[in-house]
JSON list of C-alpha atoms in Angstrom, two decimals:
[
{"chain": "P", "resi": 1, "resn": "MET", "atom": "CA", "xyz": [48.42, -4.77, 7.91]},
{"chain": "P", "resi": 2, "resn": "GLU", "atom": "CA", "xyz": [46.34, -7.07, 10.03]},
{"chain": "P", "resi": 3, "resn": "LYS", "atom": "CA", "xyz": [42.75, -8.11, 9.49]},
{"chain": "P", "resi": 4, "resn": "LEU", "atom": "CA", "xyz": [40.13, -7.26, 12.10]},
{"chain": "P", "resi": 5, "resn": "LYS", "atom": "CA", "xyz": [39.50, -9.75, 14.90]},
{"chain": "P", "resi": 6, "resn": "ILE", "atom": "CA", "xyz": [36.55, -10.26, 17.23]},
{"chain": "P", "resi": 7, "resn": "GLY", "atom": "CA", "xyz": [36.70, -7.59, 19.96]},
{"chain": "P", "resi": 8, "resn": "ASP", "atom": "CA", "xyz": [38.59, -4.99, 17.91]},
{"chain": "P", "resi": 9, "resn": "LYS", "atom": "CA", "xyz": [37.23, -1.48, 18.44]},
{"chain": "P", "resi": 10, "resn": "VAL", "atom": "CA", "xyz": [36.64, 0.61, 15.31]},
{"chain": "P", "resi": 11, "resn": "TYR", "atom": "CA", "xyz": [35.24, 4.02, 14.44]},
{"chain": "P", "resi": 12, "resn": "ASN", "atom": "CA", "xyz": [33.87, 6.02, 11.53]},
{"chain": "P", "resi": 13, "resn": "VAL", "atom": "CA", "xyz": [33.60, 9.76, 11.01]},
{"chain": "P", "resi": 14, "resn": "LYS", "atom": "CA", "xyz": [30.87, 11.48, 8.99]},
{"chain": "P", "resi": 15, "resn": "ARG", "atom": "CA", "xyz": [30.50, 15.10, 7.94]},
{"chain": "P", "resi": 16, "resn": "ASP", "atom": "CA", "xyz": [27.80, 16.82, 5.93]},
{"chain": "P", "resi": 17, "resn": "GLY", "atom": "CA", "xyz": [30.13, 19.09, 3.99]},
{"chain": "P", "resi": 18, "resn": "PHE", "atom": "CA", "xyz": [33.40, 20.71, 4.96]},
{"chain": "P", "resi": 19, "resn": "GLU", "atom": "CA", "xyz": [31.80, 23.18, 7.40]},
{"chain": "P", "resi": 20, "resn": "ASP", "atom": "CA", "xyz": [29.93, 20.51, 9.39]},
{"chain": "P", "resi": 21, "resn": "LEU", "atom": "CA", "xyz": [31.21, 19.09, 12.65]},
{"chain": "P", "resi": 22, "resn": "ALA", "atom": "CA", "xyz": [32.66, 15.59, 12.63]},
{"chain": "P", "resi": 23, "resn": "ARG", "atom": "CA", "xyz": [30.22, 12.97, 13.90]},
{"chain": "P", "resi": 24, "resn": "TYR", "atom": "CA", "xyz": [32.04, 9.96, 15.34]},
{"chain": "P", "resi": 25, "resn": "THR", "atom": "CA", "xyz": [30.52, 6.48, 15.56]},
{"chain": "P", "resi": 26, "resn": "PHE", "atom": "CA", "xyz": [32.24, 3.72, 17.52]},
{"chain": "P", "resi": 27, "resn": "SER", "atom": "CA", "xyz": [31.58, -0.01, 17.42]},
{"chain": "P", "resi": 28, "resn": "VAL", "atom": "CA", "xyz": [33.19, -3.39, 18.13]},
{"chain": "P", "resi": 29, "resn": "VAL", "atom": "CA", "xyz": [33.83, -6.34, 15.81]},
{"chain": "P", "resi": 30, "resn": "GLU", "atom": "CA", "xyz": [31.33, -8.96, 16.92]},
{"chain": "P", "resi": 31, "resn": "LYS", "atom": "CA", "xyz": [31.82, -11.64, 14.26]},
{"chain": "P", "resi": 32, "resn": "THR", "atom": "CA", "xyz": [34.16, -12.39, 11.38]},
{"chain": "P", "resi": 33, "resn": "THR", "atom": "CA", "xyz": [33.81, -14.47, 8.26]},
{"chain": "P", "resi": 34, "resn": "LYS", "atom": "CA", "xyz": [36.37, -15.31, 5.62]},
{"chain": "P", "resi": 35, "resn": "THR", "atom": "CA", "xyz": [35.94, -11.88, 3.97]},
{"chain": "P", "resi": 36, "resn": "LEU", "atom": "CA", "xyz": [33.87, -9.73, 6.36]},
{"chain": "P", "resi": 37, "resn": "ALA", "atom": "CA", "xyz": [33.97, -8.24, 9.84]},
{"chain": "P", "resi": 38, "resn": "ILE", "atom": "CA", "xyz": [30.49, -7.68, 11.27]},
{"chain": "P", "resi": 39, "resn": "LEU", "atom": "CA", "xyz": [30.20, -4.90, 13.82]},
{"chain": "P", "resi": 40, "resn": "LYS", "atom": "CA", "xyz": [27.97, -4.85, 16.89]},
{"chain": "P", "resi": 41, "resn": "ASN", "atom": "CA", "xyz": [25.87, -2.12, 15.20]},
{"chain": "P", "resi": 42, "resn": "GLY", "atom": "CA", "xyz": [25.23, -4.43, 12.21]},
{"chain": "P", "resi": 43, "resn": "ILE", "atom": "CA", "xyz": [27.58, -2.77, 9.72]},
{"chain": "P", "resi": 44, "resn": "ARG", "atom": "CA", "xyz": [29.58, -5.18, 7.60]},
{"chain": "P", "resi": 45, "resn": "LEU", "atom": "CA", "xyz": [33.15, -4.26, 6.70]},
{"chain": "P", "resi": 46, "resn": "LYS", "atom": "CA", "xyz": [35.37, -5.88, 4.12]},
{"chain": "P", "resi": 47, "resn": "ASN", "atom": "CA", "xyz": [38.02, -7.45, 6.30]},
{"chain": "P", "resi": 48, "resn": "ASP", "atom": "CA", "xyz": [40.72, -6.34, 3.89]},
{"chain": "P", "resi": 49, "resn": "PRO", "atom": "CA", "xyz": [42.89, -3.53, 5.29]},
{"chain": "P", "resi": 50, "resn": "LYS", "atom": "CA", "xyz": [43.69, -0.80, 2.77]},
{"chain": "P", "resi": 51, "resn": "MET", "atom": "CA", "xyz": [45.72, 2.37, 2.77]},
{"chain": "P", "resi": 52, "resn": "SER", "atom": "CA", "xyz": [43.17, 5.04, 3.70]},
{"chain": "P", "resi": 53, "resn": "TYR", "atom": "CA", "xyz": [44.58, 8.46, 4.66]},
{"chain": "P", "resi": 54, "resn": "ILE", "atom": "CA", "xyz": [41.05, 9.60, 5.60]},
{"chain": "P", "resi": 55, "resn": "MET", "atom": "CA", "xyz": [41.50, 9.56, 9.38]},
{"chain": "P", "resi": 56, "resn": "GLU", "atom": "CA", "xyz": [44.19, 6.92, 9.91]},
{"chain": "P", "resi": 57, "resn": "ASP", "atom": "CA", "xyz": [46.71, 5.24, 7.62]},
{"chain": "P", "resi": 58, "resn": "ILE", "atom": "CA", "xyz": [44.72, 2.01, 7.41]},
{"chain": "P", "resi": 59, "resn": "GLY", "atom": "CA", "xyz": [40.99, 1.69, 6.80]},
{"chain": "P", "resi": 60, "resn": "PHE", "atom": "CA", "xyz": [38.36, -0.98, 6.27]},
{"chain": "P", "resi": 61, "resn": "SER", "atom": "CA", "xyz": [35.66, -0.16, 3.73]},
{"chain": "P", "resi": 62, "resn": "VAL", "atom": "CA", "xyz": [31.99, -0.84, 4.31]},
{"chain": "P", "resi": 63, "resn": "TYR", "atom": "CA", "xyz": [30.76, -3.80, 2.29]},
{"chain": "P", "resi": 64, "resn": "ARG", "atom": "CA", "xyz": [29.24, -2.44, -0.96]},
{"chain": "P", "resi": 65, "resn": "ASP", "atom": "CA", "xyz": [30.13, 1.16, 0.02]},
{"chain": "P", "resi": 66, "resn": "TYR", "atom": "CA", "xyz": [33.82, 1.44, -0.71]},
{"chain": "P", "resi": 67, "resn": "ALA", "atom": "CA", "xyz": [33.94, 5.21, -0.13]},
{"chain": "P", "resi": 68, "resn": "THR", "atom": "CA", "xyz": [33.09, 4.81, 3.58]},
{"chain": "P", "resi": 69, "resn": "HIS", "atom": "CA", "xyz": [35.94, 3.64, 5.79]},
{"chain": "P", "resi": 70, "resn": "TRP", "atom": "CA", "xyz": [36.14, 2.52, 9.38]},
{"chain": "P", "resi": 71, "resn": "HIS", "atom": "CA", "xyz": [39.41, 2.61, 11.32]},
{"chain": "P", "resi": 72, "resn": "VAL", "atom": "CA", "xyz": [40.87, 0.91, 14.36]},
{"chain": "P", "resi": 73, "resn": "VAL", "atom": "CA", "xyz": [40.32, 3.13, 17.41]},
{"chain": "P", "resi": 74, "resn": "SER", "atom": "CA", "xyz": [43.30, 5.19, 18.53]},
{"chain": "P", "resi": 75, "resn": "LEU", "atom": "CA", "xyz": [43.80, 7.55, 21.47]},
{"chain": "P", "resi": 76, "resn": "LYS", "atom": "CA", "xyz": [43.90, 10.44, 18.99]},
{"chain": "P", "resi": 77, "resn": "ALA", "atom": "CA", "xyz": [40.47, 9.44, 17.60]},
{"chain": "P", "resi": 78, "resn": "ILE", "atom": "CA", "xyz": [38.96, 9.20, 21.08]},
{"chain": "P", "resi": 79, "resn": "ARG", "atom": "CA", "xyz": [40.27, 12.65, 22.02]},
{"chain": "P", "resi": 80, "resn": "GLU", "atom": "CA", "xyz": [39.06, 14.23, 18.75]},
{"chain": "P", "resi": 81, "resn": "ALA", "atom": "CA", "xyz": [35.63, 12.63, 19.25]},
{"chain": "P", "resi": 82, "resn": "GLN", "atom": "CA", "xyz": [35.43, 14.10, 22.77]},
{"chain": "P", "resi": 83, "resn": "ILE", "atom": "CA", "xyz": [36.28, 17.58, 21.45]},
{"chain": "P", "resi": 84, "resn": "GLU", "atom": "CA", "xyz": [33.72, 17.35, 18.63]},
{"chain": "P", "resi": 85, "resn": "ASN", "atom": "CA", "xyz": [31.02, 16.01, 20.98]},
{"chain": "P", "resi": 86, "resn": "GLU", "atom": "CA", "xyz": [31.54, 19.01, 23.30]},
{"chain": "P", "resi": 87, "resn": "LYS", "atom": "CA", "xyz": [31.06, 21.36, 20.33]},
{"chain": "P", "resi": 88, "resn": "ILE", "atom": "CA", "xyz": [27.92, 19.49, 19.26]},
{"chain": "P", "resi": 89, "resn": "LYS", "atom": "CA", "xyz": [26.50, 19.67, 22.83]},
{"chain": "P", "resi": 90, "resn": "ALA", "atom": "CA", "xyz": [27.08, 23.43, 22.95]},
{"chain": "P", "resi": 91, "resn": "ILE", "atom": "CA", "xyz": [25.50, 24.02, 19.54]},
{"chain": "P", "resi": 92, "resn": "ASP", "atom": "CA", "xyz": [22.49, 21.84, 20.39]},
{"chain": "P", "resi": 93, "resn": "TRP", "atom": "CA", "xyz": [22.03, 23.59, 23.73]},
{"chain": "P", "resi": 94, "resn": "PHE", "atom": "CA", "xyz": [22.06, 27.06, 22.14]},
{"chain": "P", "resi": 95, "resn": "GLN", "atom": "CA", "xyz": [19.61, 25.95, 19.43]},
{"chain": "P", "resi": 96, "resn": "ASP", "atom": "CA", "xyz": [17.17, 24.53, 21.98]},
{"chain": "P", "resi": 97, "resn": "LYS", "atom": "CA", "xyz": [17.52, 27.21, 24.67]},
{"chain": "P", "resi": 98, "resn": "LYS", "atom": "CA", "xyz": [15.06, 30.10, 24.84]},
{"chain": "P", "resi": 99, "resn": "PHE", "atom": "CA", "xyz": [16.90, 32.92, 26.60]},
{"chain": "P", "resi": 100, "resn": "THR", "atom": "CA", "xyz": [15.21, 35.35, 28.96]},
{"chain": "P", "resi": 101, "resn": "ILE", "atom": "CA", "xyz": [16.20, 39.02, 28.79]},
{"chain": "P", "resi": 102, "resn": "GLU", "atom": "CA", "xyz": [18.15, 38.59, 32.03]},
{"chain": "P", "resi": 103, "resn": "GLU", "atom": "CA", "xyz": [20.12, 35.66, 30.59]},
{"chain": "P", "resi": 104, "resn": "LYS", "atom": "CA", "xyz": [20.84, 37.66, 27.43]},
{"chain": "P", "resi": 105, "resn": "GLN", "atom": "CA", "xyz": [22.13, 40.54, 29.56]},
{"chain": "P", "resi": 106, "resn": "ILE", "atom": "CA", "xyz": [24.41, 38.18, 31.51]},
{"chain": "P", "resi": 107, "resn": "ILE", "atom": "CA", "xyz": [25.84, 36.75, 28.29]},
{"chain": "P", "resi": 108, "resn": "TYR", "atom": "CA", "xyz": [26.28, 40.22, 26.80]},
{"chain": "P", "resi": 109, "resn": "LYS", "atom": "CA", "xyz": [28.03, 41.48, 29.95]},
{"chain": "P", "resi": 110, "resn": "GLN", "atom": "CA", "xyz": [30.35, 38.45, 30.01]},
{"chain": "P", "resi": 111, "resn": "PHE", "atom": "CA", "xyz": [31.25, 38.88, 26.32]},
{"chain": "P", "resi": 112, "resn": "SER", "atom": "CA", "xyz": [31.81, 42.59, 26.91]},
{"chain": "P", "resi": 113, "resn": "GLU", "atom": "CA", "xyz": [34.13, 41.94, 29.87]},
{"chain": "P", "resi": 114, "resn": "LEU", "atom": "CA", "xyz": [36.10, 39.44, 27.78]},
{"chain": "P", "resi": 115, "resn": "ASN", "atom": "CA", "xyz": [36.25, 42.01, 24.97]},
{"chain": "P", "resi": 116, "resn": "ILE", "atom": "CA", "xyz": [34.89, 39.51, 22.44]},
{"chain": "P", "resi": 117, "resn": "LEU", "atom": "CA", "xyz": [31.80, 41.35, 21.24]},
{"chain": "P", "resi": 118, "resn": "THR", "atom": "CA", "xyz": [31.62, 41.57, 17.48]},
{"chain": "P", "resi": 119, "resn": "ASN", "atom": "CA", "xyz": [30.79, 44.78, 15.70]},
{"chain": "P", "resi": 120, "resn": "ILE", "atom": "CA", "xyz": [27.04, 44.43, 15.36]},
{"chain": "P", "resi": 121, "resn": "GLU", "atom": "CA", "xyz": [25.17, 47.35, 13.85]},
{"chain": "P", "resi": 122, "resn": "PRO", "atom": "CA", "xyz": [22.30, 48.45, 16.10]},
{"chain": "P", "resi": 123, "resn": "LYS", "atom": "CA", "xyz": [18.85, 47.98, 14.60]},
{"chain": "P", "resi": 124, "resn": "LYS", "atom": "CA", "xyz": [17.50, 51.19, 13.13]},
{"chain": "P", "resi": 125, "resn": "SER", "atom": "CA", "xyz": [14.02, 52.17, 14.20]},
{"chain": "P", "resi": 126, "resn": "ILE", "atom": "CA", "xyz": [11.60, 53.27, 11.53]}
]
């Protein structure tokens, strides 16, 4: 298990609960001291590799926050971050978008053609 060196790329993943999407943060080791690795985003990691099992086998804990680990970037992490970022973009777009009736009809028709409409009870009029 090697210590971090200047130029190493690392990442962290945060979630707000099990149902939340994974939010990836990437950074680069900008400086090292005898015991720390300081990232470009200012976060200080203990430069002491530990068994992690959170995202990768090896992790580096944040100085004074030992429950938060950063990991050396892997191709798997990059791909998973791309997938999660696409989900986040779609969710954000739907939350911000105000649909016209025509757009709603297009979406409904497309869902109907794909046979993926859910069983939604029609609203009862009073």
